[in-house]
């Protein structure tokens, strides 16, 4: 019996998307230079004529500056929207075929404002205590079984992104690093050497990280899994629980 796919069902296979992202983050100036490679495989029977990426940091003026973009080594121009990037393909990407998208860009972290009832909560940016990288890299959005990209319009509160499964190879190099800084990330680093933190993260939805010289942390093993809690000194009582 051949199962008929449901209309609108998300095609979700981690081997379809592979991110390699190298970041040089200048903590003093709150800027990051990023080189990003995405290997993308079309797992839909429908040929792909364009590539759509969510780019949430575009919602903050001046936070994202794209300097270079290539597909399979050839320079391509990006159509830049309010919260997305779009690339037209020179030829359709057929089922089970791959492409390589290379991006170079700069991130300028905004200062996170104090919480307010009349302003949208901000989680990408910095405060005097920490720098937060949330939805910080261009991300290929999923397609449904009809071949349509799934990218909703952002709203004042709540999530609007759908994160497809992917594999991540991330290197974070910290310049002008504060003494005693700690990085809290989606996964523990594979290696740490000369202020470079390397993460290999498989079958994941997203990769976020925060850096602070004020972080403290507690760890506990539960059913063989190490759970780490990061907190500030003034939240220690809550953080250890």
mmCIF file of C-alpha atoms in Angstrom:
data_model
loop_
_atom_site.group_PDB
_atom_site.id
_atom_site.type_symbol
_atom_site.label_atom_id
_atom_site.label_comp_id
_atom_site.label_asym_id
_atom_site.label_seq_id
_atom_site.Cartn_x
_atom_site.Cartn_y
_atom_site.Cartn_z
ATOM 1 C CA UNK A 1 0.000 0.000 0.000
ATOM 2 C CA UNK A 2 1.386 3.392 -0.970
ATOM 3 C CA UNK A 3 0.613 6.121 1.525
ATOM 4 C CA UNK A 4 -0.731 9.303 -0.025
ATOM 5 C CA UNK A 5 0.951 12.374 1.563
ATOM 6 C CA UNK A 6 -1.384 14.805 3.276
ATOM 7 C CA UNK A 7 -1.772 18.147 1.538
ATOM 8 C CA UNK A 8 0.178 20.829 3.322
ATOM 9 C CA UNK A 9 2.246 18.346 5.320
ATOM 10 C CA UNK A 10 5.728 19.680 6.141
ATOM 11 C CA UNK A 11 8.602 17.808 4.529
ATOM 12 C CA UNK A 12 10.997 17.476 7.455
ATOM 13 C CA UNK A 13 14.274 15.608 6.918
ATOM 14 C CA UNK A 14 17.446 16.735 8.755
ATOM 15 C CA UNK A 15 19.749 15.491 6.008
ATOM 16 C CA UNK A 16 18.178 18.046 3.642
ATOM 17 C CA UNK A 17 19.781 21.100 5.296
ATOM 18 C CA UNK A 18 23.344 21.463 6.582
ATOM 19 C CA UNK A 19 24.608 24.743 8.042
ATOM 20 C CA UNK A 20 28.266 25.641 8.458
ATOM 21 C CA UNK A 21 28.580 29.026 10.165
ATOM 22 C CA UNK A 22 31.806 30.745 11.208
ATOM 23 C CA UNK A 23 31.396 33.776 13.446
ATOM 24 C CA UNK A 24 33.931 36.334 14.640
ATOM 25 C CA UNK A 25 32.213 38.278 17.403
ATOM 26 C CA UNK A 26 33.722 41.510 18.698
ATOM 27 C CA UNK A 27 32.278 41.728 22.196
ATOM 28 C CA UNK A 28 33.522 45.262 22.798
ATOM 29 C CA UNK A 29 31.818 46.670 19.698
ATOM 30 C CA UNK A 30 28.903 44.221 19.626
ATOM 31 C CA UNK A 31 29.453 43.319 15.965
ATOM 32 C CA UNK A 32 29.869 39.945 14.284
ATOM 33 C CA UNK A 33 31.346 39.046 10.909
ATOM 34 C CA UNK A 34 29.774 35.860 9.631
ATOM 35 C CA UNK A 35 30.542 33.398 6.847
ATOM 36 C CA UNK A 36 27.708 30.957 6.335
ATOM 37 C CA UNK A 37 27.315 27.960 4.037
ATOM 38 C CA UNK A 38 24.067 26.098 3.516
ATOM 39 C CA UNK A 39 23.935 22.779 1.695
ATOM 40 C CA UNK A 40 20.329 22.218 0.704
ATOM 41 C CA UNK A 41 18.762 19.129 -0.868
ATOM 42 C CA UNK A 42 15.382 19.289 -2.532
ATOM 43 C CA UNK A 43 13.391 16.470 -0.928
ATOM 44 C CA UNK A 44 10.215 17.378 -2.811
ATOM 45 C CA UNK A 45 9.141 15.896 -6.116
ATOM 46 C CA UNK A 46 8.386 19.477 -7.183
ATOM 47 C CA UNK A 47 11.395 21.238 -8.791
ATOM 48 C CA UNK A 48 12.616 24.295 -6.932
ATOM 49 C CA UNK A 49 12.899 27.563 -8.870
ATOM 50 C CA UNK A 50 13.773 29.884 -6.003
ATOM 51 C CA UNK A 51 15.184 29.739 -2.493
ATOM 52 C CA UNK A 52 13.467 31.499 0.410
ATOM 53 C CA UNK A 53 15.196 32.209 3.716
ATOM 54 C CA UNK A 54 13.841 33.765 6.853
ATOM 55 C CA UNK A 55 16.099 36.595 8.054
ATOM 56 C CA UNK A 56 14.521 37.840 11.258
ATOM 57 C CA UNK A 57 17.329 40.316 12.048
ATOM 58 C CA UNK A 58 16.208 42.395 9.044
ATOM 59 C CA UNK A 59 13.370 43.561 11.269
ATOM 60 C CA UNK A 60 15.938 45.696 13.135
ATOM 61 C CA UNK A 61 17.305 48.604 11.100
ATOM 62 C CA UNK A 62 21.025 48.262 10.375
ATOM 63 C CA UNK A 63 21.402 44.925 12.157
ATOM 64 C CA UNK A 64 22.092 42.829 9.022
ATOM 65 C CA UNK A 65 24.455 43.845 6.214
ATOM 66 C CA UNK A 66 24.834 41.295 3.410
ATOM 67 C CA UNK A 67 28.143 41.663 1.557
ATOM 68 C CA UNK A 68 28.329 38.540 -0.616
ATOM 69 C CA UNK A 69 26.094 35.713 -1.825
ATOM 70 C CA UNK A 70 26.865 32.790 -4.128
ATOM 71 C CA UNK A 71 25.084 29.658 -5.263
ATOM 72 C CA UNK A 72 27.354 26.806 -6.336
ATOM 73 C CA UNK A 73 30.215 29.298 -6.554
ATOM 74 C CA UNK A 74 28.366 31.756 -8.801
ATOM 75 C CA UNK A 75 27.510 35.252 -7.595
ATOM 76 C CA UNK A 76 23.767 35.777 -7.144
ATOM 77 C CA UNK A 77 21.737 38.796 -6.121
ATOM 78 C CA UNK A 78 19.450 38.566 -3.136
ATOM 79 C CA UNK A 79 15.980 40.023 -3.093
ATOM 80 C CA UNK A 80 15.795 41.497 0.403
ATOM 81 C CA UNK A 81 12.415 41.780 2.092
ATOM 82 C CA UNK A 82 11.376 43.046 5.510
ATOM 83 C CA UNK A 83 12.231 39.725 7.153
ATOM 84 C CA UNK A 84 13.393 37.416 4.370
ATOM 85 C CA UNK A 85 15.926 36.806 1.596
ATOM 86 C CA UNK A 86 14.994 35.318 -1.762
ATOM 87 C CA UNK A 87 17.277 33.913 -4.454
ATOM 88 C CA UNK A 88 16.222 33.006 -7.988
ATOM 89 C CA UNK A 89 17.899 29.830 -9.288
ATOM 90 C CA UNK A 90 19.528 29.780 -12.729
ATOM 91 C CA UNK A 91 17.919 26.383 -13.318
ATOM 92 C CA UNK A 92 15.342 24.403 -11.328
ATOM 93 C CA UNK A 93 16.675 22.240 -8.511
ATOM 94 C CA UNK A 94 15.270 18.775 -9.177
ATOM 95 C CA UNK A 95 14.215 16.181 -6.623
ATOM 96 C CA UNK A 96 17.104 14.774 -4.562
ATOM 97 C CA UNK A 97 19.573 17.304 -6.027
ATOM 98 C CA UNK A 98 21.640 19.681 -3.895
ATOM 99 C CA UNK A 99 22.886 23.243 -4.045
ATOM 100 C CA UNK A 100 25.379 25.211 -1.980
ATOM 101 C CA UNK A 101 24.542 28.733 -0.823
ATOM 102 C CA UNK A 102 27.388 30.856 0.572
ATOM 103 C CA UNK A 103 26.703 34.094 2.440
ATOM 104 C CA UNK A 104 28.899 36.734 4.032
ATOM 105 C CA UNK A 105 27.352 39.348 6.278
ATOM 106 C CA UNK A 106 27.826 41.558 9.298
ATOM 107 C CA UNK A 107 25.590 41.654 12.348
ATOM 108 C CA UNK A 108 25.324 44.833 14.400
ATOM 109 C CA UNK A 109 23.660 43.947 17.658
ATOM 110 C CA UNK A 110 21.081 46.489 18.844
ATOM 111 C CA UNK A 111 20.751 47.529 22.450
ATOM 112 C CA UNK A 112 17.855 45.678 24.045
ATOM 113 C CA UNK A 113 15.402 48.204 25.529
ATOM 114 C CA UNK A 114 13.787 47.876 28.906
ATOM 115 C CA UNK A 115 10.524 45.885 28.906
ATOM 116 C CA UNK A 116 7.520 47.983 27.945
ATOM 117 C CA UNK A 117 3.804 47.352 27.482
ATOM 118 C CA UNK A 118 3.705 49.259 24.179
ATOM 119 C CA UNK A 119 6.830 47.808 22.528
ATOM 120 C CA UNK A 120 7.556 44.368 21.149
ATOM 121 C CA UNK A 121 9.835 42.293 23.410
ATOM 122 C CA UNK A 122 13.379 42.191 21.978
ATOM 123 C CA UNK A 123 15.577 39.129 22.460
ATOM 124 C CA UNK A 124 18.238 39.654 19.760
ATOM 125 C CA UNK A 125 20.781 42.207 20.938
ATOM 126 C CA UNK A 126 22.760 43.181 24.009
ATOM 127 C CA UNK A 127 22.411 44.574 27.513
ATOM 128 C CA UNK A 128 25.057 45.505 30.086
ATOM 129 C CA UNK A 129 24.928 41.866 31.221
ATOM 130 C CA UNK A 130 24.851 39.770 28.048
ATOM 131 C CA UNK A 131 24.669 39.496 24.263
ATOM 132 C CA UNK A 132 21.909 37.344 22.777
ATOM 133 C CA UNK A 133 21.926 35.695 19.356
ATOM 134 C CA UNK A 134 18.379 34.500 18.685
ATOM 135 C CA UNK A 135 17.077 33.921 15.129
ATOM 136 C CA UNK A 136 20.328 35.554 14.085
ATOM 137 C CA UNK A 137 21.263 33.756 10.852
ATOM 138 C CA UNK A 138 19.385 33.448 7.535
ATOM 139 C CA UNK A 139 17.451 30.190 7.697
ATOM 140 C CA UNK A 140 15.892 28.156 4.918
ATOM 141 C CA UNK A 141 12.226 27.787 5.764
ATOM 142 C CA UNK A 142 10.408 24.485 5.240
ATOM 143 C CA UNK A 143 8.195 23.565 2.302
ATOM 144 C CA UNK A 144 4.911 21.759 2.507
ATOM 145 C CA UNK A 145 3.948 18.756 0.414
ATOM 146 C CA UNK A 146 2.601 21.089 -2.263
ATOM 147 C CA UNK A 147 6.034 22.671 -2.657
ATOM 148 C CA UNK A 148 5.040 25.947 -0.998
ATOM 149 C CA UNK A 149 7.391 27.751 1.366
ATOM 150 C CA UNK A 150 6.139 28.116 4.936
ATOM 151 C CA UNK A 151 6.918 31.607 6.214
ATOM 152 C CA UNK A 152 4.289 33.434 8.221
ATOM 153 C CA UNK A 153 4.145 37.167 8.803
ATOM 154 C CA UNK A 154 5.659 38.195 12.163
ATOM 155 C CA UNK A 155 3.356 39.509 14.847
ATOM 156 C CA UNK A 156 3.768 41.652 17.952
ATOM 157 C CA UNK A 157 3.987 38.706 20.360
ATOM 158 C CA UNK A 158 4.808 35.050 19.960
ATOM 159 C CA UNK A 159 6.566 32.801 17.477
ATOM 160 C CA UNK A 160 5.981 33.035 13.746
ATOM 161 C CA UNK A 161 8.767 30.844 12.359
ATOM 162 C CA UNK A 162 8.610 27.147 11.506
ATOM 163 C CA UNK A 163 12.025 25.554 11.960
ATOM 164 C CA UNK A 164 12.851 22.554 9.764
ATOM 165 C CA UNK A 165 15.210 19.901 11.076
ATOM 166 C CA UNK A 166 18.830 20.537 10.120
ATOM 167 C CA UNK A 167 22.429 19.772 11.030
ATOM 168 C CA UNK A 168 24.720 22.511 12.328
ATOM 169 C CA UNK A 169 28.496 23.012 12.371
ATOM 170 C CA UNK A 170 29.136 26.305 14.190
ATOM 171 C CA UNK A 171 32.378 28.029 15.152
ATOM 172 C CA UNK A 172 32.240 31.086 17.425
ATOM 173 C CA UNK A 173 35.452 33.064 17.804
ATOM 174 C CA UNK A 174 35.341 35.827 20.422
ATOM 175 C CA UNK A 175 37.434 38.983 20.081
ATOM 176 C CA UNK A 176 37.897 41.573 22.840
ATOM 177 C CA UNK A 177 36.480 38.920 25.126
ATOM 178 C CA UNK A 178 35.556 39.915 28.682
ATOM 179 C CA UNK A 179 37.337 38.109 31.473
ATOM 180 C CA UNK A 180 35.523 35.011 32.648
ATOM 181 C CA UNK A 181 32.911 34.980 29.913
ATOM 182 C CA UNK A 182 30.632 31.981 29.432
ATOM 183 C CA UNK A 183 28.674 30.994 26.337
ATOM 184 C CA UNK A 184 25.264 29.440 26.874
ATOM 185 C CA UNK A 185 24.187 27.737 23.655
ATOM 186 C CA UNK A 186 21.784 25.169 22.253
ATOM 187 C CA UNK A 187 24.426 22.505 22.797
ATOM 188 C CA UNK A 188 27.739 22.077 24.594
ATOM 189 C CA UNK A 189 30.815 22.909 22.467
ATOM 190 C CA UNK A 190 32.683 20.049 20.846
ATOM 191 C CA UNK A 191 36.006 21.873 21.242
ATOM 192 C CA UNK A 192 37.220 25.147 22.782
ATOM 193 C CA UNK A 193 40.611 26.497 21.729
ATOM 194 C CA UNK A 194 42.071 30.024 21.544
ATOM 195 C CA UNK A 195 38.696 31.720 22.156
ATOM 196 C CA UNK A 196 37.139 29.601 19.381
ATOM 197 C CA UNK A 197 34.145 27.473 20.384
ATOM 198 C CA UNK A 198 33.070 24.762 17.942
ATOM 199 C CA UNK A 199 29.636 23.138 18.053
ATOM 200 C CA UNK A 200 28.368 20.176 16.052
ATOM 201 C CA UNK A 201 24.632 19.905 16.506
ATOM 202 C CA UNK A 202 22.558 17.283 14.667
ATOM 203 C CA UNK A 203 18.822 16.870 14.026
ATOM 204 C CA UNK A 204 18.040 20.268 15.524
ATOM 205 C CA UNK A 205 15.536 23.023 14.820
ATOM 206 C CA UNK A 206 17.668 26.066 15.590
ATOM 207 C CA UNK A 207 20.932 27.259 17.107
ATOM 208 C CA UNK A 208 20.877 30.115 19.604
ATOM 209 C CA UNK A 209 23.542 31.399 21.960
ATOM 210 C CA UNK A 210 24.160 34.008 24.617
ATOM 211 C CA UNK A 211 27.469 35.267 26.007
ATOM 212 C CA UNK A 212 28.107 36.984 29.321
ATOM 213 C CA UNK A 213 30.934 37.520 31.823
ATOM 214 C CA UNK A 214 28.293 37.390 34.567
ATOM 215 C CA UNK A 215 26.820 33.955 33.903
ATOM 216 C CA UNK A 216 26.914 31.297 36.576
ATOM 217 C CA UNK A 217 25.706 27.770 35.954
ATOM 218 C CA UNK A 218 24.646 24.555 37.643
ATOM 219 C CA UNK A 219 24.595 21.061 36.189
ATOM 220 C CA UNK A 220 22.707 17.906 37.032
ATOM 221 C CA UNK A 221 22.399 14.528 35.345
ATOM 222 C CA UNK A 222 18.868 13.282 34.843
ATOM 223 C CA UNK A 223 18.422 9.825 33.284
ATOM 224 C CA UNK A 224 21.944 10.072 31.872
ATOM 225 C CA UNK A 225 21.343 13.505 30.301
ATOM 226 C CA UNK A 226 23.310 16.501 31.571
ATOM 227 C CA UNK A 227 21.025 19.471 32.185
ATOM 228 C CA UNK A 228 22.731 22.871 32.549
ATOM 229 C CA UNK A 229 21.082 25.941 34.049
ATOM 230 C CA UNK A 230 22.611 29.379 33.339
ATOM 231 C CA UNK A 231 21.721 32.353 35.512
ATOM 232 C CA UNK A 232 22.973 35.637 36.918
ATOM 233 C CA UNK A 233 24.231 35.874 40.521
ATOM 234 C CA UNK A 234 21.096 37.715 41.627
ATOM 235 C CA UNK A 235 18.979 34.790 40.314
ATOM 236 C CA UNK A 236 21.101 32.057 41.861
ATOM 237 C CA UNK A 237 18.393 30.710 44.163
ATOM 238 C CA UNK A 238 16.065 30.139 41.212
ATOM 239 C CA UNK A 239 18.840 29.054 38.860
ATOM 240 C CA UNK A 240 20.034 26.121 40.953
ATOM 241 C CA UNK A 241 16.513 24.726 41.065
#
